[in-house]
XYZ file of C-alpha atoms in Angstrom:
365
model
C 100.227 90.862 94.408
C 104.113 89.270 94.537
C 104.562 91.765 97.607
C 101.831 90.295 99.342
C 103.298 86.794 98.416
C 106.588 87.853 99.937
C 105.098 89.254 103.243
C 103.286 85.546 103.852
C 106.200 84.099 103.067
C 108.234 86.243 105.588
C 105.182 85.480 108.234
C 105.594 82.121 107.729
C 109.390 81.757 107.900
C 109.850 84.093 111.230
C 107.076 81.068 112.733
C 108.994 78.659 111.538
C 112.469 79.886 112.693
C 111.315 81.600 116.070
C 108.706 79.394 117.428
C 110.968 76.422 117.079
C 114.072 78.639 118.889
C 111.361 78.721 121.683
C 110.289 75.211 121.959
C 113.675 74.134 122.196
C 114.183 76.632 125.383
C 110.927 75.355 127.033
C 111.442 71.590 126.178
C 108.608 71.495 123.356
C 106.545 73.346 125.533
C 104.578 76.254 123.654
C 103.715 79.114 125.770
C 100.073 79.297 124.544
C 99.104 82.687 126.162
C 102.088 84.153 124.883
C 101.622 82.884 121.631
C 98.506 84.142 120.641
C 98.222 87.109 122.956
C 101.650 88.528 121.202
C 100.253 88.778 117.859
C 96.902 90.113 118.577
C 98.563 92.976 120.925
C 101.297 93.762 117.909
C 98.760 94.018 115.399
C 95.492 95.660 116.733
C 95.917 98.668 118.660
C 97.608 100.149 115.502
C 94.802 98.581 113.336
C 92.219 100.411 116.031
C 94.083 103.929 115.420
C 94.036 103.444 111.679
C 90.575 103.069 111.780
C 89.980 105.962 113.972
C 92.370 107.889 111.674
C 90.340 106.948 108.663
C 86.698 107.591 109.832
C 87.465 110.803 111.594
C 90.374 112.492 110.391
C 90.758 111.666 106.898
C 87.437 113.394 105.707
C 89.166 117.002 106.871
C 92.216 116.429 104.828
C 90.938 117.237 101.144
C 88.012 118.777 99.403
C 87.263 119.149 95.526
C 84.650 117.765 92.895
C 85.582 113.981 93.764
C 86.782 114.342 97.473
C 83.511 113.993 99.001
C 83.070 110.812 97.379
C 85.011 108.715 99.736
C 84.076 110.748 103.041
C 81.232 108.412 103.941
C 82.594 106.127 106.306
C 79.693 104.281 106.912
C 81.116 100.781 105.924
C 83.357 101.285 109.110
C 80.506 102.076 111.211
C 78.916 98.751 110.317
C 81.766 96.576 109.860
C 84.834 97.713 112.396
C 84.511 94.921 114.677
C 85.264 92.307 111.661
C 88.695 93.624 111.611
C 89.160 93.557 115.205
C 88.216 89.821 115.171
C 90.368 89.232 112.130
C 87.429 87.796 110.196
C 87.082 90.387 107.580
C 88.217 88.365 104.590
C 84.851 86.375 105.226
C 82.549 89.010 106.426
C 81.327 91.570 105.172
C 81.194 88.683 101.723
C 81.953 91.646 99.374
C 85.276 92.553 100.857
C 85.388 96.217 99.101
C 82.378 97.258 101.368
C 84.334 96.550 104.396
C 85.904 99.078 106.639
C 89.681 99.901 105.473
C 88.900 96.817 103.220
C 93.070 96.827 102.248
C 93.597 94.788 105.820
C 92.141 91.772 104.579
C 95.771 90.404 104.485
C 95.866 90.988 108.454
C 92.804 88.838 108.932
C 94.679 85.877 106.471
C 98.087 86.410 108.338
C 96.099 86.259 111.765
C 93.989 82.817 111.005
C 97.684 81.257 109.655
C 99.190 82.247 113.111
C 95.861 80.648 114.851
C 96.570 77.306 113.057
C 100.139 76.942 112.740
C 100.574 75.123 115.792
C 98.870 72.502 114.117
C 101.994 72.198 111.926
C 104.634 73.288 114.326
C 104.282 71.016 117.110
C 104.176 67.537 114.886
C 107.179 68.824 113.159
C 108.900 69.400 116.328
C 108.224 66.181 118.024
C 108.314 63.882 114.672
C 109.485 66.228 112.066
C 108.566 63.638 109.177
C 105.316 63.358 110.207
C 105.025 67.255 110.602
C 106.780 67.684 107.292
C 104.059 65.269 105.930
C 100.896 67.563 107.497
C 102.751 70.703 106.072
C 102.811 68.833 102.426
C 99.111 68.135 103.041
C 97.823 71.489 103.877
C 99.889 72.727 100.875
C 98.613 70.207 98.328
C 94.955 71.032 99.943
C 95.390 74.965 99.063
C 96.543 74.376 95.550
C 93.486 71.848 94.484
C 91.000 73.967 96.580
C 92.307 77.178 94.278
C 92.323 75.264 91.291
C 88.917 74.001 91.705
C 87.247 77.414 92.946
C 89.049 78.744 89.597
C 87.472 76.242 87.423
C 83.947 75.814 89.035
C 83.470 79.657 88.906
C 85.280 80.134 85.729
C 87.317 82.981 86.739
C 89.230 84.999 84.083
C 92.868 84.721 84.267
C 93.023 88.252 83.431
C 91.719 88.774 87.258
C 95.160 87.889 88.386
C 96.808 90.872 86.568
C 97.070 94.131 88.050
C 95.321 95.866 85.015
C 93.563 94.514 82.218
C 90.179 95.269 83.754
C 88.732 95.880 80.440
C 89.143 92.104 79.860
C 86.796 90.901 82.752
C 83.445 90.312 81.807
C 80.749 92.377 83.992
C 79.308 89.425 84.742
C 82.047 87.392 85.978
C 82.061 86.036 89.678
C 83.723 88.024 92.068
C 87.554 86.977 91.930
C 88.575 88.865 94.801
C 86.083 87.744 97.378
C 86.132 84.027 95.973
C 89.963 83.323 95.904
C 92.020 86.379 96.527
C 91.078 87.154 100.106
C 90.546 83.484 101.066
C 93.002 81.717 103.526
C 92.701 78.454 101.976
C 93.965 80.151 98.853
C 96.541 82.075 100.352
C 98.488 79.763 102.473
C 101.034 78.119 100.369
C 103.641 80.997 100.655
C 102.804 80.952 104.306
C 103.883 77.191 104.388
C 106.693 77.664 102.171
C 108.319 80.383 104.551
C 107.448 77.989 107.608
C 109.428 74.659 106.068
C 112.223 77.024 105.347
C 112.310 78.424 108.690
C 112.164 74.867 110.322
C 114.986 73.917 107.830
C 117.469 76.807 108.667
C 116.382 76.378 112.429
C 117.541 73.176 112.548
C 120.516 73.137 110.101
C 122.605 76.379 111.448
C 125.984 74.984 110.372
C 124.830 72.845 107.614
C 127.887 72.053 105.392
C 126.871 72.519 101.461
C 128.771 69.963 98.978
C 129.120 71.412 95.728
C 128.370 75.068 96.603
C 129.375 76.496 93.275
C 127.266 73.963 91.351
C 124.221 74.474 94.030
C 124.228 78.063 93.858
C 124.278 78.165 90.124
C 121.366 75.877 89.422
C 119.382 77.693 92.487
C 119.923 81.339 91.012
C 118.817 80.149 87.139
C 115.762 77.961 88.937
C 114.330 80.524 90.919
C 115.056 83.289 88.365
C 112.955 81.139 85.603
C 110.169 80.547 88.160
C 109.917 84.026 89.156
C 109.864 85.420 85.360
C 107.889 82.811 84.532
C 104.901 83.989 87.144
C 105.606 87.684 86.457
C 105.051 87.203 82.777
C 102.912 84.355 82.896
C 99.997 86.244 82.077
C 101.422 89.113 79.650
C 99.359 87.936 76.594
C 96.270 88.779 78.798
C 96.913 92.464 78.659
C 97.129 92.222 74.809
C 93.501 90.204 74.153
C 94.776 86.398 74.905
C 92.484 84.459 76.472
C 93.629 81.500 78.696
C 91.882 78.182 78.586
C 90.161 77.077 81.822
C 93.349 74.451 82.148
C 95.577 77.256 81.908
C 93.611 79.523 84.487
C 93.504 76.678 86.962
C 97.547 76.183 86.174
C 98.232 79.444 86.767
C 95.807 80.509 89.596
C 96.652 77.633 91.918
C 100.730 77.414 91.359
C 101.588 80.585 90.792
C 101.457 81.549 94.700
C 103.429 78.592 95.482
C 105.926 79.069 92.947
C 106.957 82.846 93.690
C 107.095 81.615 97.299
C 109.729 78.768 95.874
C 111.702 81.828 94.119
C 112.054 84.113 97.529
C 112.935 80.876 99.502
C 115.822 80.007 97.195
C 116.949 84.123 97.959
C 116.610 83.595 101.753
C 118.348 80.135 101.756
C 121.271 81.748 99.731
C 121.766 84.687 101.718
C 121.610 82.770 104.883
C 124.270 80.213 103.537
C 126.747 82.488 101.863
C 125.541 81.815 98.163
C 123.783 85.501 97.817
C 127.065 87.400 97.196
C 126.095 91.135 96.363
C 122.329 90.611 96.862
C 122.991 89.329 100.474
C 124.993 92.580 100.837
C 122.197 95.039 99.901
C 119.703 93.013 102.002
C 121.732 92.739 104.936
C 122.561 96.843 104.998
C 121.704 97.840 108.228
C 119.976 100.754 106.660
C 116.838 98.435 106.164
C 116.668 97.896 110.329
C 115.113 101.202 111.103
C 112.348 101.079 108.045
C 111.540 97.419 108.680
C 110.148 99.006 112.047
C 107.543 100.947 110.199
C 106.743 98.658 107.481
C 103.400 97.436 109.397
C 102.531 101.233 109.851
C 103.546 102.433 106.437
C 101.290 99.025 105.156
C 98.439 100.650 106.949
C 98.530 104.135 106.222
C 99.912 104.018 102.915
C 96.131 103.765 101.142
C 95.051 106.574 103.385
C 98.009 108.590 101.737
C 97.052 107.581 98.159
C 93.879 108.467 99.060
C 94.510 112.264 99.966
C 96.514 112.516 96.895
C 94.385 111.124 94.289
C 91.034 112.447 95.734
C 92.205 116.002 95.718
C 92.676 116.384 92.000
C 90.418 118.860 90.631
C 91.169 117.666 86.962
C 92.220 115.219 85.130
C 95.367 113.343 85.612
C 97.833 112.546 82.994
C 100.633 109.935 83.707
C 104.081 110.566 82.625
C 107.407 109.115 83.822
C 108.664 111.922 85.476
C 105.188 112.459 87.437
C 105.181 109.029 88.524
C 108.891 108.911 89.917
C 108.056 112.185 91.877
C 104.563 110.910 93.235
C 106.261 107.502 93.704
C 108.845 109.135 95.959
C 106.534 111.676 97.568
C 104.014 109.014 98.899
C 106.415 106.735 99.903
C 108.333 109.619 102.132
C 104.631 110.893 103.276
C 103.643 107.211 104.068
C 106.886 106.103 106.266
C 106.531 109.506 107.794
C 103.115 108.840 109.128
C 104.262 105.687 110.004
C 107.071 106.621 111.705
C 104.379 108.933 113.836
C 102.130 105.863 114.515
C 104.705 103.926 115.752
C 106.085 106.257 118.120
C 102.343 107.218 119.425
C 100.723 103.502 119.286
C 103.400 101.033 118.297
C 106.371 101.592 120.870
C 103.932 102.322 123.947
C 101.971 98.990 123.372
C 105.026 97.261 123.002
C 106.320 98.756 126.007
C 103.317 97.988 128.141
C 103.075 94.487 126.908
C 106.755 94.018 128.247
C 105.851 95.381 131.638
C 102.934 92.481 131.593
C 105.350 90.277 130.811
C 107.616 90.731 133.336
C 105.190 90.932 135.930
C 103.812 87.435 135.084
C 107.404 86.001 134.993
C 107.963 87.664 138.419
C 104.716 85.908 139.612
C 105.577 82.721 138.150
C 109.110 82.883 139.892
C 107.520 83.996 143.382
C 105.613 80.719 142.903
């Protein structure tokens, strides 16, 4: 759950930083075609490749008593197009019935990208007005999320990765009502966008009382992060949250976590992170970052091949989990490297050719 908070935050951060940089070069004129085409071209080819692999290659990768329960790919035959249009977080209504349902995240991210100019352009031309709009979007997200949780009486246990046995069978589907919806997910994205704007506009800012601010920032960020991670600890031991607790946690947890992540980025950028910045800036991460998108798309398929090939019940031990984690990670990034070389890199080169051709035509005119 918290990893996705980070992803949305990072997307907003990059949009907030890079687009404002682009606007400075074009005197405030947003290259609309490039803005929308690049995002679609960047995400869609490898997404289509993943769906094709899932439909036609995965069924041949296993056997056993439970393997054939996942070989029916009718949901992809019926709903593949919703992924290409990036509306799969709304249709089908029951997200788990969609094609490769874990890509609900991509629909949210693309939808945020679509509406970002509504905030970016006002922030560029009239910063305080744009910041006010961003704050209104943020407040609306918190309110809508709280209202949905309260209206449908969603259980706090639904926010945890476990505690499934605590969820009533007649409970409305939290995953489809709140979890996958952009109006409930946009808070971390907006936080990242605000920080990206600040960093782009204050590249050489001089911070006074640096040591005091650093201490206060790390203490506050740690306290907030720990509260989000362990805020529902008691629900896994039979405690039932009140309606007020469910609304408060459910509507604010995503924003709170993004604030903690924002501080880490801020501290690294302005030299207040020490060892954390050294680790996060390690060049080793750069090639892995190129593979992150494909690894995200393919790792559930790797897990399918592992889990559904078991012929006997699986018993968890710490050592086994360590080996499985390392193995799945290595396999996921290995497949991601192949997808990058076969699909992502060629598509990026084609886009570069198209962009160069368009620029050449513009110069000739």
